[in-house]
Coordinates of C-alpha atoms in Angstrom, one line a residue:
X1 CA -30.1 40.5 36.7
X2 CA -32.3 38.0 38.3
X3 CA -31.4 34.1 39.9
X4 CA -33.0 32.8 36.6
X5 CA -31.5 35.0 34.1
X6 CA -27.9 33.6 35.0
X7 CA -29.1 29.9 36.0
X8 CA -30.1 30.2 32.9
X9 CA -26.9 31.5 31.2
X10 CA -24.9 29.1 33.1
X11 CA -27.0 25.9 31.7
X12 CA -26.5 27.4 28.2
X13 CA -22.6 27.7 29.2
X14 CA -22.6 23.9 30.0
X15 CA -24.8 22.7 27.0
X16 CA -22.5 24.6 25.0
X17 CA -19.2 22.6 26.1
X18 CA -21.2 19.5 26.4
X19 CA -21.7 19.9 22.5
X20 CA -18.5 20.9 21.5
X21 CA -17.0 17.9 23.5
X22 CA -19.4 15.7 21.6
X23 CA -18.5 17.0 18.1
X24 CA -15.0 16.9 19.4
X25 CA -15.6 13.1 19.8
X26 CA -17.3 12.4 17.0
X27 CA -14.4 13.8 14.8
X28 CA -11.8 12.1 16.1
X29 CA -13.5 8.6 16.6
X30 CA -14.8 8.7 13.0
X31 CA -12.5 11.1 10.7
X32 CA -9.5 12.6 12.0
X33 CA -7.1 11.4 15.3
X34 CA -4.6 14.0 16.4
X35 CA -0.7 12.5 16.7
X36 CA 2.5 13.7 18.2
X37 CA 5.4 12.2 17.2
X38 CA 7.7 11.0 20.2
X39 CA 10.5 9.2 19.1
X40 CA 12.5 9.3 16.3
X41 CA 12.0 5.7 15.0
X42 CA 10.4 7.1 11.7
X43 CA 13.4 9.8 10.5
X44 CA 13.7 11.6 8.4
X45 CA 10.2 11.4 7.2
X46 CA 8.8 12.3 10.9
X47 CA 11.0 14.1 12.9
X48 CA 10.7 14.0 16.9
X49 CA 7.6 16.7 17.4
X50 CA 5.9 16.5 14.5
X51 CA 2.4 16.8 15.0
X52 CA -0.5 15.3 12.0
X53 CA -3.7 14.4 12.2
X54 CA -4.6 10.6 11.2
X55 CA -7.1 9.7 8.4
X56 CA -9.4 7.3 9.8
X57 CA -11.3 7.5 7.2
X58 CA -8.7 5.1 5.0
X59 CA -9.6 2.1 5.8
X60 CA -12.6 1.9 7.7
X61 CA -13.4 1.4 11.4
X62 CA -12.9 -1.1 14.1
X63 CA -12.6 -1.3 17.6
X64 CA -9.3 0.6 17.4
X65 CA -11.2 3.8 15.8
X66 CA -12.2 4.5 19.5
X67 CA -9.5 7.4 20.7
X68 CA -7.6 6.4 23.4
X69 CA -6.9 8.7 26.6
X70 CA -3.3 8.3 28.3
X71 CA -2.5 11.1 30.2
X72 CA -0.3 9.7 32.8
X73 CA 0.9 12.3 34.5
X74 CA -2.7 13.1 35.4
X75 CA -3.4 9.2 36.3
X76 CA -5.7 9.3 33.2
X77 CA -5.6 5.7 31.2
X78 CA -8.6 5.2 28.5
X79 CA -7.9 3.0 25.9
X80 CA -10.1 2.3 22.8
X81 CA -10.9 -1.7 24.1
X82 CA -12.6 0.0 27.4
X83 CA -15.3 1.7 24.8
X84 CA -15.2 -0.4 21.8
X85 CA -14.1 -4.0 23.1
X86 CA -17.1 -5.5 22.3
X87 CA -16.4 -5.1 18.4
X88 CA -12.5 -6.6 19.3
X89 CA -11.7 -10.1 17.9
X90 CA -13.0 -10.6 14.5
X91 CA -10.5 -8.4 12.9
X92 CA -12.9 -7.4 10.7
X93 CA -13.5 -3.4 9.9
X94 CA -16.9 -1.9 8.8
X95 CA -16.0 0.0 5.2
X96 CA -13.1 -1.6 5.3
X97 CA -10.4 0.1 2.8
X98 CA -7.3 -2.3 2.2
X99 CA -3.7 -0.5 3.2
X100 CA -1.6 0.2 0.0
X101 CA 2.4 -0.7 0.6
X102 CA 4.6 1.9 1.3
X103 CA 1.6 3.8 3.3
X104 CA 2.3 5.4 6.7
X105 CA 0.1 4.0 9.2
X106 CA -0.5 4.5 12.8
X107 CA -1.7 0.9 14.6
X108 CA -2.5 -0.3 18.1
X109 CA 0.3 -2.4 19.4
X110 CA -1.2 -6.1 19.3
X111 CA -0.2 -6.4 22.9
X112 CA 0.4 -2.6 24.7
X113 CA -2.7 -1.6 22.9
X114 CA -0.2 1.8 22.6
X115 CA -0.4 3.9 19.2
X116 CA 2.5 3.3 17.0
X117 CA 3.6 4.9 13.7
X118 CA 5.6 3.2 11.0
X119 CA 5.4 2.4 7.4
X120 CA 3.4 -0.5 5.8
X121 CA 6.2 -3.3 4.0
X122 CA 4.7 -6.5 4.1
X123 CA 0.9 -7.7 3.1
X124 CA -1.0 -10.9 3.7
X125 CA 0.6 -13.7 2.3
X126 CA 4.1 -12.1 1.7
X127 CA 7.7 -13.2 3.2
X128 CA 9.7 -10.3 4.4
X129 CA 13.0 -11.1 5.3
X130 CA 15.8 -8.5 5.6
X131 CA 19.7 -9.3 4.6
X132 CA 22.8 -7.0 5.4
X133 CA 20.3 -4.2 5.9
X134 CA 18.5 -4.7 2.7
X135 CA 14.4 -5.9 2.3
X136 CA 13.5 -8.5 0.4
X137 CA 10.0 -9.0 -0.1
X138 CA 8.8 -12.8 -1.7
X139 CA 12.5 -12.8 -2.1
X140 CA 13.0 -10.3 -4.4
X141 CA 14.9 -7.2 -2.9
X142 CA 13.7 -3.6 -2.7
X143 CA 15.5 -1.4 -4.9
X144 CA 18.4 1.1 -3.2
X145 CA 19.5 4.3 -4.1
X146 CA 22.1 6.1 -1.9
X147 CA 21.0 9.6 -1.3
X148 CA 23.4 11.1 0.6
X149 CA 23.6 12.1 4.6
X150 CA 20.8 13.1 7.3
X151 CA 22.5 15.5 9.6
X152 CA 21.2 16.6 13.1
X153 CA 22.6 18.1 15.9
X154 CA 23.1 15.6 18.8
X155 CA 21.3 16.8 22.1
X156 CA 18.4 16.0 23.8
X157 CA 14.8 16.2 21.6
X158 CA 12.0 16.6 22.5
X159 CA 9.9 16.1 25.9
X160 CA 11.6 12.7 26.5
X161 CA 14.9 14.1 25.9
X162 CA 15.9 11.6 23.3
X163 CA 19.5 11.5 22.2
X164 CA 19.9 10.5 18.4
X165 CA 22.2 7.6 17.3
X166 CA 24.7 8.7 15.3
X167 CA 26.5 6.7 12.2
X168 CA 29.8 8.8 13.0
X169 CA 29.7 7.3 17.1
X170 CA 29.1 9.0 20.0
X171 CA 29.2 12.7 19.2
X172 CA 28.8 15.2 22.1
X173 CA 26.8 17.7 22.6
X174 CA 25.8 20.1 20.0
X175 CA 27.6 18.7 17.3
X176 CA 26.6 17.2 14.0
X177 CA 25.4 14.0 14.0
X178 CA 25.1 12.4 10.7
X179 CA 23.2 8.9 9.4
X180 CA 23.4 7.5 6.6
X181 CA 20.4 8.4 4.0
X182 CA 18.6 6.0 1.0
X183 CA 15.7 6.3 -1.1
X184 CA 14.4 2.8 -1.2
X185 CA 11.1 1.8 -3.5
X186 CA 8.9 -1.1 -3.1
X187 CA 7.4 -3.2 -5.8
X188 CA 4.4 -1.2 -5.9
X189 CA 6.7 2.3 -6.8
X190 CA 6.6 3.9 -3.5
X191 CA 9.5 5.9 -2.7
X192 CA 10.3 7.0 0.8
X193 CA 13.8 7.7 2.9
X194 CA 15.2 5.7 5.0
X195 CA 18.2 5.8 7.1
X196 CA 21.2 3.3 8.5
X197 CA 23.3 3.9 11.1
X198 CA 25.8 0.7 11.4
X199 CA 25.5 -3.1 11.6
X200 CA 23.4 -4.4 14.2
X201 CA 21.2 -7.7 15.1
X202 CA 18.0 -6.5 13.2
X203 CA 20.2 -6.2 9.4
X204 CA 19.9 -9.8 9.5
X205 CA 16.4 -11.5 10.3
X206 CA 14.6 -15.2 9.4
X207 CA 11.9 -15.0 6.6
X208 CA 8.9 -13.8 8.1
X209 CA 5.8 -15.3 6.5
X210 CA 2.8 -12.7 6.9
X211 CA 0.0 -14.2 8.1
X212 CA -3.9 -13.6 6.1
X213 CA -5.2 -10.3 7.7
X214 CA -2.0 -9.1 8.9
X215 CA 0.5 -6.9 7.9
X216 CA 4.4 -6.3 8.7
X217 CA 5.8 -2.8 9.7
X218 CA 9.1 -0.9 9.7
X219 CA 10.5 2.0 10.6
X220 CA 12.2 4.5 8.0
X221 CA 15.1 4.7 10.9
X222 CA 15.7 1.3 10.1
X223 CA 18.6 0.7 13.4
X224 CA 16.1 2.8 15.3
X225 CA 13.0 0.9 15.2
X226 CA 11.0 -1.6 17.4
X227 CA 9.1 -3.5 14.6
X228 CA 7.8 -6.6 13.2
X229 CA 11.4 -7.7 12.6
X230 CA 11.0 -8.3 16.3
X231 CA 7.6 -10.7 17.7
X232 CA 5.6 -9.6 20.4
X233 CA 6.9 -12.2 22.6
X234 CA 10.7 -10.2 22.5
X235 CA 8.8 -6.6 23.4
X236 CA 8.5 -6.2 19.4
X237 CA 5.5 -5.7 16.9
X238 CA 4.6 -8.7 15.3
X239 CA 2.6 -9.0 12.9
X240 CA -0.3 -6.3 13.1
X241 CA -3.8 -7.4 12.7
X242 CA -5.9 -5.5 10.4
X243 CA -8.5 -4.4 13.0
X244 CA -5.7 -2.8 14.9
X245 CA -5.1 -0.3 12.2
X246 CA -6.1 3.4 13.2
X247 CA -5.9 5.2 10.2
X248 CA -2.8 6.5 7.7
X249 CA -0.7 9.3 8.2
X250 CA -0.7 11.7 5.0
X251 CA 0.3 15.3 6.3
X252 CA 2.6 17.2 8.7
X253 CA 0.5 20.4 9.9
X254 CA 2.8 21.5 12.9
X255 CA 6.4 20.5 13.8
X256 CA 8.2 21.8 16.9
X257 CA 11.9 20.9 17.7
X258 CA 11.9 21.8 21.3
X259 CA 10.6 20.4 24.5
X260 CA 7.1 22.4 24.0
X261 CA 5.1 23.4 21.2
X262 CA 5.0 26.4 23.2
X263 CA 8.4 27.3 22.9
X264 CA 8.0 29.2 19.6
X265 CA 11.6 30.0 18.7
X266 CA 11.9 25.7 18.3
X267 CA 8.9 26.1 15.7
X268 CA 10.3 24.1 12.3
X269 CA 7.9 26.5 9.5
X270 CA 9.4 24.4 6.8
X271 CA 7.6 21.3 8.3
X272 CA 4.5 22.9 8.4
X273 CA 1.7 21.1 6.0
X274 CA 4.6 19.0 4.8
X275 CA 3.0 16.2 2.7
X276 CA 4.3 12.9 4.2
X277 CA 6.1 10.4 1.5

């Protein structure tokens, strides 16, 4: 085999990964944006390791279509404003798609520029208040249906090692740890779970008026959840501008309960392609 012959192979070698990192980019800054979950502010509809992909597609693109790149254990911190800032600031989208209620939505945080997930409650011009744990939007409350108990076991999950709260107190290790479970639907019909694990601070809140272009988030684990019940000024989420949305969250394709999505004996098969409510 001559010099050329594998100078020549090699260059083919590097076009080819060259193009399949561009394709790579192409799909995940304009149609789909691969998501783990990390916490479990959003149970029981995403558990801690669920992995989806996010339509961006839904409702159009912005500056926050741009994938961000936080890897810090490798010291690698890309975020979507150091490509795309120069769209930032009009909070305008091109094709925008307006968010339905009830819908699942991963955002950037207005402030951390961090991905969050959480469900969509309040739109422009709404007041959102919440009293003795129960939503009321434009002060009508959000119909209520108890629906039992969410059961876990309580030890660590995932790679942070997150211990869940539990509505029957502090339960040790590798026993049951149970929440309280609803099925709450908003004026629009959307039904979804959500859980409660006791009285806290964020059961009561002031009416929150929802500024034009913005929208107001919760999670489903309603006593687990940094939100828009809380402003950016306390380490909340505000109100979330509409060119900070990234895209919704329609499907569950892989769910692992372990530390790794290696660790195949922590696989959860029932999770897999699990449509998200």
């Amino acid at each position: 085999m001559t010099t050329e012959t594998k100078s020549g192979g090699f260059l083919e070698t590097v076009k080819t990964v060259v193009y399949a990192l561009l394709i790579a980019g192409v799909i995940r800054t304009l149609f789909f944006q691969p998501f783990w979950i990390p916490s479990g502010s959003m149970k029981d509809t995403l558990l801690i390791g669920d992995f989806l992909f996010v339509n961006k597609m839904a409702y159009g693109y912005s500056y926050a279509s741009c994938p961000s790149i936080y890897i810090p254990n490798f010291g690698i911190d890309i975020d979507a404003e150091d490509v795309c800032g120069m769209f930032d600031g009009d909070n305008t989208r091109l094709f925008g798609s307006e968010p339905e209620r009830g819908d699942v939505v991963v955002f950037r945080h207005p402030v951390t520029g961090r991905d969050f997930i959480k469900r969509l409650i309040g739109l422009p011009g709404d007041k959102v208040q919440v009293r003795e744990g129960l939503v009321y939007i434009n002060d009508v409350p959000v119909e209520v249906t108890p629906d039992g108990t969410f059961e876990e076991t309580a030890a660590p999950q995932g790679p942070h090692a997150l211990r869940p709260r539990c509505a029957n107190g502090p339960v040790g290790d590798g026993g049951v740890c149970i929440k309280q479970k609803f099925v709450e639907t908003l004026p629009n019909g959307v039904s979804h779970s959500i859980l409660n694990i006791g009285t806290q601070g964020s059961d009561n809140t002031p009416v929150y008026e929802v500024p034009e272009g913005h929208y107001f988030f919760m999670g489903d684990n309603r006593d687990n959840s940094s939100d828009s019940r809380v402003p950016t000024i306390a380490n909340g989420v505000g109100f979330v501008p509409f060119e900070n949305l990234v895209g919704r969250a329609d499907r569950v394709m892989f769910s692992s309960a372990g530390s790794s999505m290696l660790f195949f004996w922590t696989w959860r098969g029932d999770r897999f392609f699990k449509a998200i409510q």
